[in-house]
Amino acid sequence: MLPREKTVGVLVGDIQVGGGAPVVVQSMTNTDTADPFSTAEQIVALAEAGSELVRITVNNHEAAKAVPEIRRRVRGAGCNAPIIGDFHYNGHKLLAEYPDCARDLDKYRINPGNVGMGKKRDLQFSTICAIARDNNKSVRIGVNAGSLNQELVMAKMQENTDRDLGLDSEEIINECMLVSALQSTELAIESGLRKDQIIISCKISRPRDLIAIYRELARRTDQPLHLGLTEAGMGMRGLVWSAASMGALLSEGIGDTVRVSLTPRPDSDRCEEVYAACELLQSLGLRSFAPSITACPGCGRTTSTTFQELAEDIQGYIRGRMPEWKRAYAGVETLTLAVMGCIVNGPGESKAANIGISLPGTGETPTCPVYIDGQQHAVLQGTPQELAAAFRDLVDNYVRTKYPRKAVLQPAGK
């Protein structure tokens, strides 16, 4: 199995993927790309939440026309996250007809399963690769179980029958995904792309199959790999299934970029998938994106909901402040916090964090000792609202006094 640091390094905009670089978080907008205002706004929001690469659908003429304006708005907002174009069916036409779109995207995603049929498939795939070559853009060859090349699938099924290989349908699909990714990579190189312009993914919605496919993919290629459990689902199901599959792979050193593909609730925050990906990498010690909060799960000793309300309050507060803090303070993402609910583990966890508060359990003295860097700093009392305000003030003060301010680059000529 190939260690992550041995994979080829690919530049996407100014972000390196693979080659030993830290695992990169990416996400995808769900706006109408033809609406440059809402799409640019969501790209900026996703980037501020922690997404280092952002993908947009480019599915028709209106979307392709909008790409330059989207890029202008995003860069005008001070956001430098690379913008990736997601192409299906007509990417060869759109990129050829709209050279500004081809120029202003930082990477193209090609799905080899729906780039064309028969003899047209290789030609149209090669057309996209040639445009990427001419614009010095990277590509992701993104194979998906739901949109595999059906000619390849039928050929492999016939081979299974003719040679009496005894494979079941899922094993055949898994092998087809690997073959599609590797053959498409060879074709991309034949079309003029360098190895350091190609990223591969093989997405499927079954965790055990995802793990098996990527282990084999890591054995067969040194191209950087994008991880994602496709169509993971909503809420808890999507989070658990994504973490179970990608966590196993990442802990083995497999994977160079990740996306958690959560199905959003209507009108919910698209950034939830970014927070999930960041938490996954942070839980494995691979990256630090935001202060980590240890919080008590509650038990019969904690019949009050104050510690839950405080944990939720401080998590929301930190997410809101992190875009500003990341710009201003070096290392603030390594801050650790603890919000605990009773005397059993409360003082110990609070002392282990940079800032920790131990709330009283049922029947305990109604005071809340606060520890800073292992030493008791204060004892708080009051309503839940007063406790939350006081704790936020302590966090703000810690950030201001413990983390060095980043140098502010002055505009040219100043």
Short mmCIF file of C-alpha atoms in Angstrom, two decimals:
data_model
loop_
_atom_site.label_atom_id
_atom_site.label_comp_id
_atom_site.label_asym_id
_atom_site.label_seq_id
_atom_site.Cartn_x
_atom_site.Cartn_y
_atom_site.Cartn_z
CA MET A 1 0.00 0.00 0.00
CA LEU A 2 1.36 3.40 -0.98
CA PRO A 3 1.95 5.86 1.90
CA ARG A 4 0.39 9.28 1.35
CA GLU A 5 3.77 11.04 1.18
CA LYS A 6 4.74 8.88 -1.81
CA THR A 7 1.86 10.05 -4.00
CA VAL A 8 2.41 12.54 -6.81
CA GLY A 9 1.88 16.18 -5.82
CA VAL A 10 -0.75 18.07 -7.83
CA LEU A 11 -1.26 21.84 -7.68
CA VAL A 12 -4.86 23.05 -7.68
CA GLY A 13 -4.59 26.82 -7.78
CA ASP A 14 -2.16 27.47 -4.93
CA ILE A 15 -3.14 24.32 -2.98
CA GLN A 16 -1.01 21.18 -3.21
CA VAL A 17 -2.85 17.87 -3.18
CA GLY A 18 -0.78 14.76 -2.52
CA GLY A 19 3.00 14.54 -2.41
CA GLY A 20 2.98 14.52 1.38
CA ALA A 21 0.89 17.69 1.71
CA PRO A 22 -1.77 17.81 4.46
CA VAL A 23 -5.11 16.26 3.53
CA VAL A 24 -7.27 18.92 1.87
CA VAL A 25 -10.95 19.57 2.62
CA GLN A 26 -13.30 20.23 -0.24
CA SER A 27 -17.02 20.80 -0.68
CA MET A 28 -19.54 21.59 -3.41
CA THR A 29 -22.09 24.35 -3.87
CA ASN A 30 -25.78 23.57 -4.32
CA THR A 31 -26.74 26.91 -5.85
CA ASP A 32 -27.73 27.45 -9.48
CA THR A 33 -24.33 28.18 -11.05
CA ALA A 34 -26.03 30.45 -13.58
CA ASP A 35 -26.68 32.78 -10.61
CA PRO A 36 -23.19 34.20 -10.01
CA PHE A 37 -24.21 36.19 -6.92
CA SER A 38 -25.57 33.29 -4.84
CA THR A 39 -22.90 30.88 -6.09
CA ALA A 40 -20.04 33.24 -5.23
CA GLU A 41 -21.61 33.96 -1.86
CA GLN A 42 -21.80 30.25 -1.03
CA ILE A 43 -18.23 29.61 -2.20
CA VAL A 44 -17.00 32.29 0.20
CA ALA A 45 -19.10 30.87 3.05
CA LEU A 46 -17.81 27.34 2.44
CA ALA A 47 -14.22 28.59 2.31
CA GLU A 48 -14.64 30.52 5.56
CA ALA A 49 -16.04 27.36 7.16
CA GLY A 50 -12.82 25.51 6.25
CA SER A 51 -13.26 24.24 2.69
CA GLU A 52 -9.97 24.64 0.87
CA LEU A 53 -11.33 23.60 -2.54
CA VAL A 54 -14.87 24.33 -3.73
CA ARG A 55 -16.59 22.59 -6.64
CA ILE A 56 -19.42 24.01 -8.72
CA THR A 57 -21.66 22.37 -11.31
CA VAL A 58 -21.04 23.56 -14.87
CA ASN A 59 -23.91 21.87 -16.65
CA ASN A 60 -25.14 24.26 -19.34
CA HIS A 61 -24.31 27.36 -21.35
CA GLU A 62 -25.60 29.76 -18.69
CA ALA A 63 -23.45 28.14 -16.01
CA ALA A 64 -20.34 28.22 -18.22
CA LYS A 65 -20.95 31.91 -19.02
CA ALA A 66 -21.26 32.70 -15.30
CA VAL A 67 -17.90 31.23 -14.27
CA PRO A 68 -15.77 34.36 -14.92
CA GLU A 69 -18.20 36.54 -12.94
CA ILE A 70 -18.27 34.00 -10.11
CA ARG A 71 -14.50 34.03 -9.95
CA ARG A 72 -14.41 37.82 -10.02
CA ARG A 73 -16.86 38.07 -7.12
CA VAL A 74 -15.09 35.40 -5.06
CA ARG A 75 -11.67 36.95 -5.49
CA GLY A 76 -13.15 40.40 -4.90
CA ALA A 77 -14.37 39.15 -1.51
CA GLY A 78 -10.78 38.25 -0.61
CA CYS A 79 -11.37 34.49 -0.99
CA ASN A 80 -8.62 32.56 -2.78
CA ALA A 81 -10.12 29.07 -2.59
CA PRO A 82 -9.60 27.23 -5.91
CA ILE A 83 -12.84 26.78 -7.88
CA ILE A 84 -13.43 23.42 -9.53
CA GLY A 85 -15.80 22.83 -12.44
CA ASP A 86 -17.88 19.64 -12.33
CA PHE A 87 -18.64 18.38 -15.85
CA HIS A 88 -20.97 15.62 -17.05
CA TYR A 89 -22.13 14.73 -20.58
CA ASN A 90 -21.25 18.04 -22.27
CA GLY A 91 -18.00 19.20 -20.67
CA HIS A 92 -16.04 18.86 -23.92
CA LYS A 93 -18.46 21.29 -25.62
CA LEU A 94 -18.75 23.81 -22.80
CA LEU A 95 -15.01 24.09 -22.21
CA ALA A 96 -14.36 24.48 -25.94
CA GLU A 97 -17.15 27.02 -26.51
CA TYR A 98 -16.38 29.12 -23.42
CA PRO A 99 -12.60 29.59 -23.19
CA ASP A 100 -13.01 32.10 -20.34
CA CYS A 101 -14.71 29.38 -18.31
CA ALA A 102 -11.84 26.98 -19.07
CA ARG A 103 -9.33 29.66 -18.07
CA ASP A 104 -11.00 30.79 -14.83
CA LEU A 105 -11.64 27.37 -13.29
CA ASP A 106 -8.74 25.97 -11.27
CA LYS A 107 -9.54 22.30 -11.90
CA TYR A 108 -11.94 20.22 -13.98
CA ARG A 109 -13.76 17.14 -12.69
CA ILE A 110 -14.36 14.55 -15.44
CA ASN A 111 -16.68 11.58 -14.94
CA PRO A 112 -15.47 8.93 -17.42
CA GLY A 113 -18.77 7.07 -17.09
CA ASN A 114 -20.84 9.73 -18.79
CA VAL A 115 -18.43 11.61 -21.04
CA GLY A 116 -19.80 9.81 -24.10
CA MET A 117 -20.69 6.48 -25.66
CA GLY A 118 -18.73 4.14 -27.89
CA LYS A 119 -15.98 5.70 -29.99
CA LYS A 120 -17.03 9.19 -28.91
CA ARG A 121 -16.13 8.47 -25.29
CA ASP A 122 -12.37 8.52 -25.72
CA LEU A 123 -12.48 11.46 -28.13
CA GLN A 124 -14.60 13.62 -25.83
CA PHE A 125 -12.59 12.64 -22.77
CA SER A 126 -9.38 13.51 -24.63
CA THR A 127 -10.86 16.86 -25.67
CA ILE A 128 -11.35 17.88 -22.03
CA CYS A 129 -7.84 16.69 -21.15
CA ALA A 130 -6.37 18.66 -24.05
CA ILE A 131 -8.11 21.83 -22.89
CA ALA A 132 -6.78 21.22 -19.37
CA ARG A 133 -3.31 20.72 -20.84
CA ASP A 134 -3.47 23.93 -22.86
CA ASN A 135 -4.69 25.92 -19.82
CA ASN A 136 -2.29 24.17 -17.41
CA LYS A 137 -5.18 22.99 -15.23
CA SER A 138 -5.41 19.90 -13.06
CA VAL A 139 -8.22 17.38 -13.43
CA ARG A 140 -9.97 14.88 -11.21
CA ILE A 141 -10.95 11.66 -12.89
CA GLY A 142 -14.04 11.03 -10.81
CA VAL A 143 -15.47 7.54 -11.19
CA ASN A 144 -18.85 6.95 -9.53
CA ALA A 145 -20.65 3.65 -9.00
CA GLY A 146 -23.95 5.23 -10.04
CA SER A 147 -22.70 6.36 -13.44
CA LEU A 148 -20.26 3.72 -14.59
CA ASN A 149 -19.45 3.04 -18.23
CA GLN A 150 -22.12 0.43 -18.93
CA GLU A 151 -20.17 -1.08 -21.84
CA LEU A 152 -17.34 -1.83 -19.42
CA VAL A 153 -19.76 -3.30 -16.88
CA MET A 154 -21.40 -5.58 -19.44
CA ALA A 155 -18.00 -6.73 -20.73
CA LYS A 156 -16.83 -7.58 -17.20
CA MET A 157 -20.05 -9.44 -16.44
CA GLN A 158 -19.67 -11.46 -19.63
CA GLU A 159 -16.05 -12.21 -18.73
CA ASN A 160 -17.18 -13.37 -15.30
CA THR A 161 -19.63 -15.79 -16.92
CA ASP A 162 -17.31 -17.02 -19.67
CA ARG A 163 -14.37 -17.64 -17.35
CA ASP A 164 -16.53 -18.84 -14.44
CA LEU A 165 -14.80 -16.39 -12.09
CA GLY A 166 -17.55 -16.63 -9.48
CA LEU A 167 -17.69 -12.89 -8.74
CA ASP A 168 -20.91 -11.35 -7.47
CA SER A 169 -22.34 -8.17 -8.95
CA GLU A 170 -20.84 -5.90 -6.30
CA GLU A 171 -17.36 -7.33 -6.85
CA ILE A 172 -17.73 -6.76 -10.59
CA ILE A 173 -18.81 -3.14 -10.03
CA ASN A 174 -15.84 -2.56 -7.72
CA GLU A 175 -13.41 -3.92 -10.31
CA CYS A 176 -15.06 -1.86 -13.06
CA MET A 177 -14.51 1.30 -11.02
CA LEU A 178 -10.82 0.51 -10.62
CA VAL A 179 -10.42 -0.32 -14.31
CA SER A 180 -12.25 2.84 -15.37
CA ALA A 181 -10.10 5.06 -13.14
CA LEU A 182 -6.79 3.51 -14.18
CA GLN A 183 -7.55 3.29 -17.90
CA SER A 184 -8.83 6.87 -17.89
CA THR A 185 -5.64 8.02 -16.20
CA GLU A 186 -3.61 6.36 -18.97
CA LEU A 187 -5.77 8.07 -21.60
CA ALA A 188 -5.37 11.45 -19.87
CA ILE A 189 -1.59 11.08 -19.99
CA GLU A 190 -1.75 10.03 -23.65
CA SER A 191 -3.83 13.19 -24.25
CA GLY A 192 -1.01 15.37 -22.97
CA LEU A 193 -1.62 15.75 -19.25
CA ARG A 194 1.25 15.27 -16.85
CA LYS A 195 0.97 12.93 -13.88
CA ASP A 196 1.20 15.96 -11.61
CA GLN A 197 -2.08 17.25 -13.08
CA ILE A 198 -4.24 14.21 -12.26
CA ILE A 199 -6.22 13.28 -9.14
CA ILE A 200 -8.38 10.13 -8.98
CA SER A 201 -11.54 9.19 -7.10
CA CYS A 202 -13.71 6.05 -7.05
CA LYS A 203 -16.87 6.88 -5.10
CA ILE A 204 -19.49 4.42 -3.97
CA SER A 205 -22.20 4.54 -1.28
CA ARG A 206 -21.27 1.32 0.58
CA PRO A 207 -18.57 1.88 3.25
CA ARG A 208 -16.99 -1.59 3.14
CA ASP A 209 -16.73 -1.44 -0.64
CA LEU A 210 -15.27 2.06 -0.50
CA ILE A 211 -12.55 0.85 1.85
CA ALA A 212 -11.74 -2.15 -0.35
CA ILE A 213 -11.67 -0.10 -3.57
CA TYR A 214 -9.37 2.60 -2.19
CA ARG A 215 -6.99 0.09 -0.64
CA GLU A 216 -6.61 -1.51 -4.04
CA LEU A 217 -6.43 1.86 -5.80
CA ALA A 218 -3.62 2.95 -3.46
CA ARG A 219 -1.79 -0.25 -4.35
CA ARG A 220 -2.14 0.23 -8.11
CA THR A 221 -1.40 3.95 -8.57
CA ASP A 222 0.70 6.75 -7.13
CA GLN A 223 -1.76 9.47 -8.18
CA PRO A 224 -3.30 11.46 -5.30
CA LEU A 225 -6.72 10.22 -4.24
CA HIS A 226 -9.89 12.13 -3.41
CA LEU A 227 -12.01 10.37 -0.76
CA GLY A 228 -15.75 10.55 -0.43
CA LEU A 229 -18.60 8.21 0.40
CA THR A 230 -21.02 9.26 -2.32
CA GLU A 231 -24.68 9.79 -1.44
CA ALA A 232 -23.85 9.26 2.25
CA GLY A 233 -27.32 10.41 3.31
CA MET A 234 -28.78 12.82 5.83
CA GLY A 235 -27.83 13.74 9.37
CA MET A 236 -26.48 11.09 11.69
CA ARG A 237 -26.53 8.36 9.05
CA GLY A 238 -24.42 10.38 6.63
CA LEU A 239 -21.98 11.43 9.32
CA VAL A 240 -21.46 7.95 10.76
CA TRP A 241 -21.16 6.15 7.42
CA SER A 242 -18.73 8.76 6.07
CA ALA A 243 -16.58 8.73 9.21
CA ALA A 244 -16.52 4.92 9.41
CA SER A 245 -15.29 4.50 5.84
CA MET A 246 -13.03 7.51 5.36
CA GLY A 247 -11.64 7.34 8.90
CA ALA A 248 -10.42 3.80 8.27
CA LEU A 249 -8.70 4.83 5.04
CA LEU A 250 -7.20 8.04 6.37
CA SER A 251 -5.79 6.22 9.39
CA GLU A 252 -3.97 3.92 6.94
CA GLY A 253 -2.48 6.89 5.07
CA ILE A 254 -4.87 6.64 2.13
CA GLY A 255 -6.47 9.83 0.81
CA ASP A 256 -5.26 13.29 -0.13
CA THR A 257 -8.53 15.24 -0.29
CA VAL A 258 -11.88 14.56 1.39
CA ARG A 259 -15.50 15.55 1.02
CA VAL A 260 -18.35 14.53 3.33
CA SER A 261 -21.36 14.31 0.99
CA LEU A 262 -24.24 15.04 3.34
CA THR A 263 -27.80 15.38 2.07
CA PRO A 264 -28.86 18.76 3.47
CA ARG A 265 -32.18 19.42 5.12
CA PRO A 266 -34.25 22.02 3.26
CA ASP A 267 -32.82 25.50 3.87
CA SER A 268 -30.06 24.11 6.13
CA ASP A 269 -26.49 25.35 6.27
CA ARG A 270 -24.41 23.92 3.42
CA CYS A 271 -21.33 24.42 5.59
CA GLU A 272 -22.30 21.42 7.75
CA GLU A 273 -20.47 19.10 5.35
CA VAL A 274 -17.34 21.22 5.70
CA TYR A 275 -17.50 21.16 9.50
CA ALA A 276 -17.88 17.38 9.35
CA ALA A 277 -14.83 16.93 7.11
CA CYS A 278 -12.73 19.21 9.31
CA GLU A 279 -13.80 17.35 12.46
CA LEU A 280 -12.96 14.02 10.82
CA LEU A 281 -9.40 15.10 10.01
CA GLN A 282 -8.97 16.78 13.39
CA SER A 283 -10.20 13.69 15.26
CA LEU A 284 -7.44 11.63 13.59
CA GLY A 285 -4.76 14.20 14.39
CA LEU A 286 -4.19 14.93 10.69
CA ARG A 287 -5.17 18.61 10.70
CA SER A 288 -6.29 21.36 13.08
CA PHE A 289 -9.00 23.67 11.78
CA ALA A 290 -10.74 25.11 14.83
CA PRO A 291 -10.60 24.94 18.62
CA SER A 292 -11.57 21.51 19.92
CA ILE A 293 -14.37 21.31 22.49
CA THR A 294 -14.57 18.39 24.91
CA ALA A 295 -18.10 18.20 26.28
CA CYS A 296 -19.83 15.97 28.82
CA PRO A 297 -22.50 13.60 27.39
CA GLY A 298 -24.63 13.84 30.52
CA CYS A 299 -25.94 11.17 32.90
CA GLY A 300 -28.11 10.85 35.99
CA ARG A 301 -25.76 13.23 37.81
CA THR A 302 -26.46 16.03 35.32
CA THR A 303 -30.20 16.63 35.33
CA SER A 304 -29.68 20.33 34.52
CA THR A 305 -29.35 21.26 30.84
CA THR A 306 -27.02 24.18 31.55
CA PHE A 307 -23.85 22.38 30.44
CA GLN A 308 -25.54 21.35 27.18
CA GLU A 309 -26.67 24.90 26.50
CA LEU A 310 -23.19 26.23 27.31
CA ALA A 311 -21.48 23.68 25.03
CA GLU A 312 -23.81 24.55 22.16
CA ASP A 313 -23.36 28.28 22.78
CA ILE A 314 -19.57 28.17 22.78
CA GLN A 315 -19.42 25.93 19.69
CA GLY A 316 -21.58 28.35 17.73
CA TYR A 317 -19.60 31.29 19.06
CA ILE A 318 -16.28 29.80 17.95
CA ARG A 319 -17.57 28.95 14.47
CA GLY A 320 -18.70 32.53 14.09
CA ARG A 321 -15.36 33.98 15.24
CA MET A 322 -12.98 31.58 13.47
CA PRO A 323 -12.89 33.37 10.07
CA GLU A 324 -11.67 36.51 11.86
CA TRP A 325 -9.42 34.66 14.32
CA LYS A 326 -7.71 32.64 11.57
CA ARG A 327 -6.82 35.84 9.75
CA ALA A 328 -5.56 37.56 12.89
CA TYR A 329 -3.99 34.96 15.22
CA ALA A 330 -1.37 32.30 14.46
CA GLY A 331 -2.16 28.88 15.88
CA VAL A 332 -5.62 29.66 17.27
CA GLU A 333 -7.01 26.48 15.68
CA THR A 334 -5.06 24.43 18.28
CA LEU A 335 -7.00 25.91 21.23
CA THR A 336 -8.72 23.27 23.39
CA LEU A 337 -11.84 23.82 25.49
CA ALA A 338 -13.84 21.68 27.92
CA VAL A 339 -17.44 22.09 29.07
CA MET A 340 -18.17 19.48 31.73
CA GLY A 341 -21.28 18.67 33.71
CA CYS A 342 -20.29 17.29 37.13
CA ILE A 343 -17.47 16.62 39.55
CA VAL A 344 -16.62 13.10 38.34
CA ASN A 345 -14.63 14.03 35.21
CA GLY A 346 -15.25 17.77 35.20
CA PRO A 347 -12.15 19.11 36.98
CA GLY A 348 -9.80 16.61 35.30
CA GLU A 349 -10.99 17.33 31.75
CA SER A 350 -11.09 21.05 32.47
CA LYS A 351 -7.50 21.06 33.69
CA ALA A 352 -6.39 19.13 30.59
CA ALA A 353 -7.83 21.81 28.27
CA ASN A 354 -6.49 25.31 27.66
CA ILE A 355 -9.76 26.62 29.09
CA GLY A 356 -12.22 24.39 30.91
CA ILE A 357 -15.31 24.87 33.00
CA SER A 358 -16.77 22.28 35.36
CA LEU A 359 -20.45 22.84 36.02
CA PRO A 360 -22.15 21.43 39.12
CA GLY A 361 -24.04 18.17 38.88
CA THR A 362 -27.26 17.42 40.73
CA GLY A 363 -26.81 18.15 44.43
CA GLU A 364 -23.35 19.70 44.02
CA THR A 365 -22.36 23.18 45.17
CA PRO A 366 -23.81 25.63 42.60
CA THR A 367 -20.46 27.05 41.52
CA CYS A 368 -18.45 26.58 38.31
CA PRO A 369 -14.65 26.48 38.64
CA VAL A 370 -12.82 27.57 35.50
CA TYR A 371 -9.32 26.30 34.73
CA ILE A 372 -6.84 27.95 32.38
CA ASP A 373 -3.83 25.91 31.30
CA GLY A 374 -4.31 23.52 34.21
CA GLN A 375 -4.70 26.11 36.96
CA GLN A 376 -7.93 27.26 38.55
CA HIS A 377 -8.54 30.77 37.31
CA ALA A 378 -11.99 31.75 38.54
CA VAL A 379 -15.27 30.47 39.96
CA LEU A 380 -18.36 31.52 38.03
CA GLN A 381 -21.96 31.70 39.17
CA GLY A 382 -25.15 33.00 37.66
CA THR A 383 -27.83 32.21 35.10
CA PRO A 384 -27.01 30.14 32.02
CA GLN A 385 -26.90 33.34 29.98
CA GLU A 386 -24.49 34.97 32.44
CA LEU A 387 -22.26 31.88 32.48
CA ALA A 388 -22.16 31.81 28.69
CA ALA A 389 -21.24 35.49 28.45
CA ALA A 390 -18.50 35.14 31.08
CA PHE A 391 -17.05 32.04 29.44
CA ARG A 392 -17.04 33.72 26.00
CA ASP A 393 -15.13 36.66 27.53
CA LEU A 394 -12.52 34.28 28.95
CA VAL A 395 -12.10 32.61 25.55
CA ASP A 396 -11.77 35.98 23.80
CA ASN A 397 -9.15 37.12 26.30
CA TYR A 398 -7.20 33.87 25.97
CA VAL A 399 -7.08 34.18 22.18
CA ARG A 400 -5.97 37.81 22.36
CA THR A 401 -3.21 37.18 24.90
CA LYS A 402 -1.93 33.68 24.09
CA TYR A 403 -1.71 33.61 20.29
CA PRO A 404 0.62 35.92 18.35
CA ARG A 405 -0.94 38.30 15.87
CA LYS A 406 -0.23 37.58 12.23
CA ALA A 407 1.64 40.18 10.22
CA VAL A 408 -0.69 42.35 8.15
CA LEU A 409 0.48 42.68 4.56
CA GLN A 410 0.37 46.26 3.40
CA PRO A 411 -0.88 47.04 -0.10
CA ALA A 412 1.78 47.89 -2.67
CA GLY A 413 3.01 51.47 -2.41
CA LYS A 414 1.97 51.93 1.21
#
